[in-house]
PDB file of C-alpha atoms in Angstrom:
ATOM      1  CA  UNK T  69     102.432-189.300-135.018  1.00 54.00           C
ATOM      2  CA  UNK T  70     103.877-188.841-138.508  1.00 60.00           C
ATOM      3  CA  UNK T  71     106.037-185.929-137.330  1.00 57.00           C
ATOM      4  CA  UNK T  72     107.340-188.026-134.437  1.00 57.00           C
ATOM      5  CA  UNK T  73     108.182-190.889-136.812  1.00 59.00           C
ATOM      6  CA  UNK T  74     109.944-188.574-139.255  1.00 59.00           C
ATOM      7  CA  UNK T  75     111.963-186.962-136.481  1.00 58.00           C
ATOM      8  CA  UNK T  76     113.012-190.276-134.915  1.00 56.00           C
ATOM      9  CA  UNK T  77     113.808-192.065-138.191  1.00 56.00           C
ATOM     10  CA  UNK T  78     115.247-189.233-140.281  1.00 58.00           C
ATOM     11  CA  UNK T  79     116.747-186.783-137.778  1.00 56.00           C
ATOM     12  CA  UNK T  80     117.054-188.278-134.278  1.00 61.00           C
ATOM     13  CA  UNK T  81     119.708-185.716-133.319  1.00 65.00           C
ATOM     14  CA  UNK T  82     117.096-182.952-133.431  1.00 62.00           C
ATOM     15  CA  UNK T  83     114.731-184.762-131.060  1.00 66.00           C
ATOM     16  CA  UNK T  84     115.159-182.248-128.233  1.00 67.00           C
ATOM     17  CA  UNK T  85     114.269-179.325-130.495  1.00 69.00           C
ATOM     18  CA  UNK T  86     111.232-181.315-131.608  1.00 69.00           C
ATOM     19  CA  UNK T  87     110.221-182.153-128.030  1.00 73.00           C
ATOM     20  CA  UNK T  88     110.544-178.519-126.935  1.00 75.00           C
ATOM     21  CA  UNK T  89     108.380-177.246-129.777  1.00 69.00           C
ATOM     22  CA  UNK T  90     105.782-179.982-129.262  1.00 74.00           C
ATOM     23  CA  UNK T  91     105.507-179.112-125.553  1.00 74.00           C
ATOM     24  CA  UNK T  92     104.934-175.494-126.514  1.00 71.00           C
ATOM     25  CA  UNK T  93     102.387-176.461-129.211  1.00 70.00           C
ATOM     26  CA  UNK T  94     100.437-178.703-126.830  1.00 73.00           C
ATOM     27  CA  UNK T  95     100.531-175.909-124.270  1.00 74.00           C
ATOM     28  CA  UNK T  96      98.770-173.585-126.717  1.00 72.00           C
ATOM     29  CA  UNK T  97      95.907-176.080-127.056  1.00 65.00           C
ATOM     30  CA  UNK T  98      95.514-176.123-123.280  1.00 69.00           C
ATOM     31  CA  UNK T  99      95.986-172.343-122.970  1.00 65.00           C
ATOM     32  CA  UNK T 100      99.015-173.156-120.819  1.00 60.00           C
ATOM     33  CA  UNK T 101      96.577-174.276-118.119  1.00 63.00           C
ATOM     34  CA  UNK T 102      95.357-170.697-117.698  1.00 63.00           C
ATOM     35  CA  UNK T 103      92.294-170.676-119.931  1.00 64.00           C
ATOM     36  CA  UNK T 104      90.399-168.130-117.832  1.00 65.00           C
ATOM     37  CA  UNK T 105      93.301-165.679-118.048  1.00 63.00           C
ATOM     38  CA  UNK T 106      93.435-166.099-121.829  1.00 59.00           C
ATOM     39  CA  UNK T 107      89.695-165.433-122.092  1.00 61.00           C
ATOM     40  CA  UNK T 108      89.786-162.355-119.859  1.00 59.00           C
ATOM     41  CA  UNK T 109      92.977-160.988-121.419  1.00 62.00           C
ATOM     42  CA  UNK T 110      92.976-161.592-125.203  1.00 60.00           C
ATOM     43  CA  UNK T 111      96.354-159.907-125.470  1.00 65.00           C
ATOM     44  CA  UNK T 112      97.808-162.811-123.455  1.00 68.00           C
ATOM     45  CA  UNK T 113      96.462-165.260-126.039  1.00 67.00           C
ATOM     46  CA  UNK T 114      97.986-163.128-128.774  1.00 68.00           C
ATOM     47  CA  UNK T 115     101.413-163.239-127.136  1.00 70.00           C
ATOM     48  CA  UNK T 116     101.360-166.946-126.278  1.00 71.00           C
ATOM     49  CA  UNK T 117      99.817-168.338-129.479  1.00 66.00           C
ATOM     50  CA  UNK T 118     101.156-166.238-132.361  1.00 68.00           C
ATOM     51  CA  UNK T 119     104.727-167.702-132.277  1.00 72.00           C
ATOM     52  CA  UNK T 120     103.261-171.135-133.173  1.00 73.00           C
ATOM     53  CA  UNK T 121     103.936-170.901-136.959  1.00 76.00           C
ATOM     54  CA  UNK T 122     107.501-169.779-136.234  1.00 74.00           C
ATOM     55  CA  UNK T 123     108.073-172.726-133.909  1.00 78.00           C
ATOM     56  CA  UNK T 124     106.717-175.282-136.396  1.00 75.00           C
ATOM     57  CA  UNK T 125     108.871-174.002-139.263  1.00 78.00           C
ATOM     58  CA  UNK T 126     111.808-173.846-136.832  1.00 77.00           C
ATOM     59  CA  UNK T 127     111.541-177.540-135.990  1.00 75.00           C
ATOM     60  CA  UNK T 128     111.154-178.501-139.672  1.00 73.00           C
ATOM     61  CA  UNK T 129     114.358-176.638-140.465  1.00 74.00           C
ATOM     62  CA  UNK T 130     116.164-178.456-137.658  1.00 69.00           C
ATOM     63  CA  UNK T 131     114.888-181.822-138.892  1.00 72.00           C
ATOM     64  CA  UNK T 132     116.408-180.975-142.266  1.00 71.00           C
ATOM     65  CA  UNK T 133     119.675-179.845-140.670  1.00 71.00           C
ATOM     66  CA  UNK T 134     119.956-183.071-138.685  1.00 69.00           C
ATOM     67  CA  UNK T 135     118.944-185.453-141.478  1.00 68.00           C
ATOM     68  CA  UNK T 136     122.450-185.794-142.927  1.00 66.00           C
ATOM     69  CA  UNK T 137     125.533-187.523-141.526  1.00 69.00           C
ATOM     70  CA  UNK T 138     126.225-184.421-139.406  1.00 73.00           C
ATOM     71  CA  UNK T 139     123.981-181.979-137.557  1.00 73.00           C
ATOM     72  CA  UNK T 140     124.516-178.806-139.580  1.00 70.00           C
ATOM     73  CA  UNK T 141     124.444-175.544-137.658  1.00 76.00           C
ATOM     74  CA  UNK T 142     121.564-173.063-137.834  1.00 75.00           C
ATOM     75  CA  UNK T 143     122.899-170.153-139.905  1.00 81.00           C
ATOM     76  CA  UNK T 144     121.628-166.785-141.075  1.00 84.00           C
ATOM     77  CA  UNK T 145     120.209-168.305-144.274  1.00 86.00           C
ATOM     78  CA  UNK T 146     118.011-170.545-142.150  1.00 86.00           C
ATOM     79  CA  UNK T 147     116.797-167.523-140.200  1.00 89.00           C
ATOM     80  CA  UNK T 148     115.684-165.886-143.453  1.00 91.00           C
ATOM     81  CA  UNK T 149     114.026-169.160-144.469  1.00 90.00           C
ATOM     82  CA  UNK T 150     112.189-169.193-141.136  1.00 89.00           C
ATOM     83  CA  UNK T 151     110.966-165.623-141.585  1.00 92.00           C
ATOM     84  CA  UNK T 152     109.992-166.233-145.208  1.00 93.00           C
ATOM     85  CA  UNK T 153     107.633-169.109-144.485  1.00 90.00           C
ATOM     86  CA  UNK T 154     106.432-168.439-140.942  1.00 89.00           C
ATOM     87  CA  UNK T 155     105.588-164.735-140.964  1.00 92.00           C
ATOM     88  CA  UNK T 156     102.966-164.900-143.752  1.00 93.00           C
ATOM     89  CA  UNK T 157     101.064-167.539-141.761  1.00 90.00           C
ATOM     90  CA  UNK T 158     101.167-165.340-138.673  1.00 88.00           C
ATOM     91  CA  UNK T 159     100.045-162.371-140.780  1.00 92.00           C
ATOM     92  CA  UNK T 160      97.072-164.344-142.101  1.00 91.00           C
ATOM     93  CA  UNK T 161      96.176-165.444-138.571  1.00 87.00           C
ATOM     94  CA  UNK T 162      96.139-161.815-137.431  1.00 89.00           C
ATOM     95  CA  UNK T 163      94.256-160.679-140.547  1.00 93.00           C
ATOM     96  CA  UNK T 164      91.365-163.045-140.011  1.00 89.00           C
ATOM     97  CA  UNK T 165      90.783-161.476-136.590  1.00 88.00           C
ATOM     98  CA  UNK T 166      90.576-157.899-137.806  1.00 93.00           C
ATOM     99  CA  UNK T 167      87.157-156.317-138.132  1.00 93.00           C
ATOM    100  CA  UNK T 168      85.680-152.911-138.786  1.00 93.00           C
ATOM    101  CA  UNK T 169      84.179-151.334-135.636  1.00 91.00           C
ATOM    102  CA  UNK T 170      80.615-152.128-136.752  1.00 90.00           C
ATOM    103  CA  UNK T 171      81.561-155.793-137.314  1.00 89.00           C
ATOM    104  CA  UNK T 172      82.828-156.435-133.800  1.00 87.00           C
ATOM    105  CA  UNK T 173      80.863-159.038-131.856  1.00 82.00           C
ATOM    106  CA  UNK T 174      80.541-158.935-128.090  1.00 75.00           C
ATOM    107  CA  UNK T 175      82.733-161.456-126.260  1.00 70.00           C
ATOM    108  CA  UNK T 176      84.608-162.384-129.461  1.00 74.00           C
ATOM    109  CA  UNK T 177      88.261-161.423-129.069  1.00 75.00           C
ATOM    110  CA  UNK T 178      89.801-159.799-132.122  1.00 83.00           C
ATOM    111  CA  UNK T 179      93.080-158.004-132.677  1.00 85.00           C
ATOM    112  CA  UNK T 180      91.150-154.974-133.888  1.00 89.00           C
ATOM    113  CA  UNK T 181      89.314-154.799-130.579  1.00 86.00           C
ATOM    114  CA  UNK T 182      92.603-154.893-128.669  1.00 83.00           C
ATOM    115  CA  UNK T 183      94.685-152.610-130.874  1.00 88.00           C
ATOM    116  CA  UNK T 184      92.051-150.793-132.917  1.00 91.00           C
ATOM    117  CA  UNK T 185      91.422-151.611-136.589  1.00 93.00           C
ATOM    118  CA  UNK T 186      94.237-149.393-137.819  1.00 94.00           C
ATOM    119  CA  UNK T 187      96.840-150.628-135.344  1.00 93.00           C
ATOM    120  CA  UNK T 188      95.886-154.271-135.877  1.00 92.00           C
ATOM    121  CA  UNK T 189      96.000-153.905-139.673  1.00 95.00           C
ATOM    122  CA  UNK T 190      99.534-152.552-139.533  1.00 95.00           C
ATOM    123  CA  UNK T 191     100.839-155.801-137.989  1.00 92.00           C
ATOM    124  CA  UNK T 192     100.211-158.147-140.956  1.00 94.00           C
ATOM    125  CA  UNK T 193     101.450-155.519-143.375  1.00 95.00           C
ATOM    126  CA  UNK T 194     104.741-155.204-141.477  1.00 95.00           C
ATOM    127  CA  UNK T 195     105.094-158.985-141.306  1.00 94.00           C
ATOM    128  CA  UNK T 196     104.516-159.293-145.053  1.00 96.00           C
ATOM    129  CA  UNK T 197     107.186-156.678-145.772  1.00 96.00           C
ATOM    130  CA  UNK T 198     109.709-158.464-143.530  1.00 96.00           C
ATOM    131  CA  UNK T 199     108.862-161.839-145.068  1.00 96.00           C
ATOM    132  CA  UNK T 200     109.176-160.513-148.610  1.00 96.00           C
ATOM    133  CA  UNK T 201     112.536-158.952-147.728  1.00 96.00           C
ATOM    134  CA  UNK T 202     113.743-162.264-146.312  1.00 95.00           C
ATOM    135  CA  UNK T 203     112.606-164.103-149.435  1.00 95.00           C
ATOM    136  CA  UNK T 204     114.497-161.628-151.621  1.00 95.00           C
ATOM    137  CA  UNK T 205     117.645-162.380-149.639  1.00 94.00           C
ATOM    138  CA  UNK T 206     117.070-166.110-150.157  1.00 92.00           C
ATOM    139  CA  UNK T 207     116.308-165.643-153.849  1.00 95.00           C
ATOM    140  CA  UNK T 208     119.579-163.799-154.367  1.00 94.00           C
ATOM    141  CA  UNK T 209     121.462-166.455-152.422  1.00 92.00           C
ATOM    142  CA  UNK T 210     119.809-169.211-154.477  1.00 92.00           C
ATOM    143  CA  UNK T 211     120.362-167.312-157.729  1.00 93.00           C
ATOM    144  CA  UNK T 212     116.704-167.396-158.748  1.00 94.00           C
ATOM    145  CA  UNK T 213     115.520-165.775-161.961  1.00 94.00           C
ATOM    146  CA  UNK T 214     115.116-161.989-161.816  1.00 95.00           C
ATOM    147  CA  UNK T 215     111.401-162.272-162.644  1.00 96.00           C
ATOM    148  CA  UNK T 216     110.905-163.630-159.120  1.00 96.00           C
ATOM    149  CA  UNK T 217     111.656-160.195-157.668  1.00 97.00           C
ATOM    150  CA  UNK T 218     109.144-158.553-160.012  1.00 96.00           C
ATOM    151  CA  UNK T 219     106.393-160.979-158.994  1.00 96.00           C
ATOM    152  CA  UNK T 220     107.059-160.611-155.272  1.00 96.00           C
ATOM    153  CA  UNK T 221     107.078-156.832-155.639  1.00 96.00           C
ATOM    154  CA  UNK T 222     103.741-156.974-157.452  1.00 97.00           C
ATOM    155  CA  UNK T 223     102.203-159.263-154.806  1.00 96.00           C
ATOM    156  CA  UNK T 224     103.405-156.974-152.033  1.00 96.00           C
ATOM    157  CA  UNK T 225     102.054-153.906-153.814  1.00 97.00           C
ATOM    158  CA  UNK T 226      98.583-155.463-154.132  1.00 96.00           C
ATOM    159  CA  UNK T 227      98.400-156.663-150.531  1.00 96.00           C
ATOM    160  CA  UNK T 228      99.718-153.309-149.284  1.00 96.00           C
ATOM    161  CA  UNK T 229      96.996-151.498-151.212  1.00 97.00           C
ATOM    162  CA  UNK T 230      94.286-153.629-149.585  1.00 97.00           C
ATOM    163  CA  UNK T 231      95.626-153.056-146.080  1.00 97.00           C
ATOM    164  CA  UNK T 232      96.367-149.339-146.489  1.00 96.00           C
ATOM    165  CA  UNK T 233      92.898-148.846-147.971  1.00 96.00           C
ATOM    166  CA  UNK T 234      91.328-150.400-144.865  1.00 96.00           C
ATOM    167  CA  UNK T 235      93.632-148.483-142.516  1.00 96.00           C
ATOM    168  CA  UNK T 236      92.619-145.227-144.187  1.00 95.00           C
ATOM    169  CA  UNK T 237      88.928-146.014-143.719  1.00 95.00           C
ATOM    170  CA  UNK T 238      88.132-149.132-141.607  1.00 95.00           C
ATOM    171  CA  UNK T 239      84.619-149.909-142.854  1.00 95.00           C
ATOM    172  CA  UNK T 240      83.061-153.322-143.613  1.00 94.00           C
ATOM    173  CA  UNK T 241      83.168-152.836-147.401  1.00 95.00           C
ATOM    174  CA  UNK T 242      86.942-152.489-147.257  1.00 95.00           C
ATOM    175  CA  UNK T 243      87.511-155.371-144.875  1.00 94.00           C
ATOM    176  CA  UNK T 244      88.731-157.969-147.352  1.00 95.00           C
ATOM    177  CA  UNK T 245      91.914-158.510-145.372  1.00 95.00           C
ATOM    178  CA  UNK T 246      91.357-162.178-144.516  1.00 93.00           C
ATOM    179  CA  UNK T 247      90.811-163.212-148.137  1.00 95.00           C
ATOM    180  CA  UNK T 248      93.598-161.003-149.461  1.00 96.00           C
ATOM    181  CA  UNK T 249      95.981-162.380-146.834  1.00 95.00           C
ATOM    182  CA  UNK T 250      95.066-165.971-147.675  1.00 95.00           C
ATOM    183  CA  UNK T 251      95.547-165.452-151.420  1.00 95.00           C
ATOM    184  CA  UNK T 252      98.797-163.541-150.931  1.00 95.00           C
ATOM    185  CA  UNK T 253     100.239-166.140-148.550  1.00 94.00           C
ATOM    186  CA  UNK T 254      99.407-168.986-150.923  1.00 94.00           C
ATOM    187  CA  UNK T 255     100.772-167.243-154.010  1.00 95.00           C
ATOM    188  CA  UNK T 256     103.862-166.040-152.181  1.00 95.00           C
ATOM    189  CA  UNK T 257     104.863-169.506-150.975  1.00 93.00           C
ATOM    190  CA  UNK T 258     103.906-171.253-154.225  1.00 95.00           C
ATOM    191  CA  UNK T 259     105.912-168.771-156.284  1.00 96.00           C
ATOM    192  CA  UNK T 260     109.047-169.295-154.215  1.00 94.00           C
ATOM    193  CA  UNK T 261     108.728-173.086-154.357  1.00 92.00           C
ATOM    194  CA  UNK T 262     108.144-173.080-158.132  1.00 95.00           C
ATOM    195  CA  UNK T 263     111.155-170.861-158.787  1.00 95.00           C
ATOM    196  CA  UNK T 264     113.365-173.015-156.555  1.00 93.00           C
ATOM    197  CA  UNK T 265     112.162-176.148-158.354  1.00 94.00           C
ATOM    198  CA  UNK T 266     112.763-174.655-161.797  1.00 93.00           C
ATOM    199  CA  UNK T 267     116.243-173.482-160.796  1.00 93.00           C
ATOM    200  CA  UNK T 268     117.285-176.779-159.200  1.00 91.00           C
ATOM    201  CA  UNK T 269     115.077-179.320-160.959  1.00 89.00           C
ATOM    202  CA  UNK T 270     118.002-181.396-162.188  1.00 85.00           C
ATOM    203  CA  UNK T 271     119.356-181.821-158.658  1.00 82.00           C
ATOM    204  CA  UNK T 272     115.876-182.410-157.193  1.00 78.00           C
ATOM    205  CA  UNK T 273     114.864-185.044-159.774  1.00 83.00           C
ATOM    206  CA  UNK T 274     118.207-186.824-159.952  1.00 73.00           C
TER     207      UNK T 274
END
């Protein structure tokens, strides 16, 4: 309800983008009226549900673009913003459904069961690399302090170590991917927001 109110009051011109994304989001809750297919074919659920974070960030960007006197166009900077914030969430969602072979539970669909633990683990790692690259582009465009790049590089190095370590030997003791992904995603987003605030605090607080 709050999202509907914000869209109608602040950015009514983006209502059709909002409606389209909400139809898709509601469809995911109903398994697009094909629940049995989603249960029998977990890969279908993976394809239909994983774009959800992208779609939510996409509509938030459009609300921002339409909140002024004119509906600003969606440009390449907004694409990088979309990738920066949406891909880490998708990576975490995949990570929490990765298990070592001995941890798999019958009738519980995981990405590691579909793609194998090594193949599934490569997906979040790739998404994190793309997201970090997009954030670096944004940071350069926003003229953020150079220490931002050092921190993001350090975060990416740590998360890469955890994932590569599990890929090399997918055993339960090395399966800390869900927690590592959650911590990385939180730190990654918080760091970007803090640096943006510090750089533009005068404009934000004025």
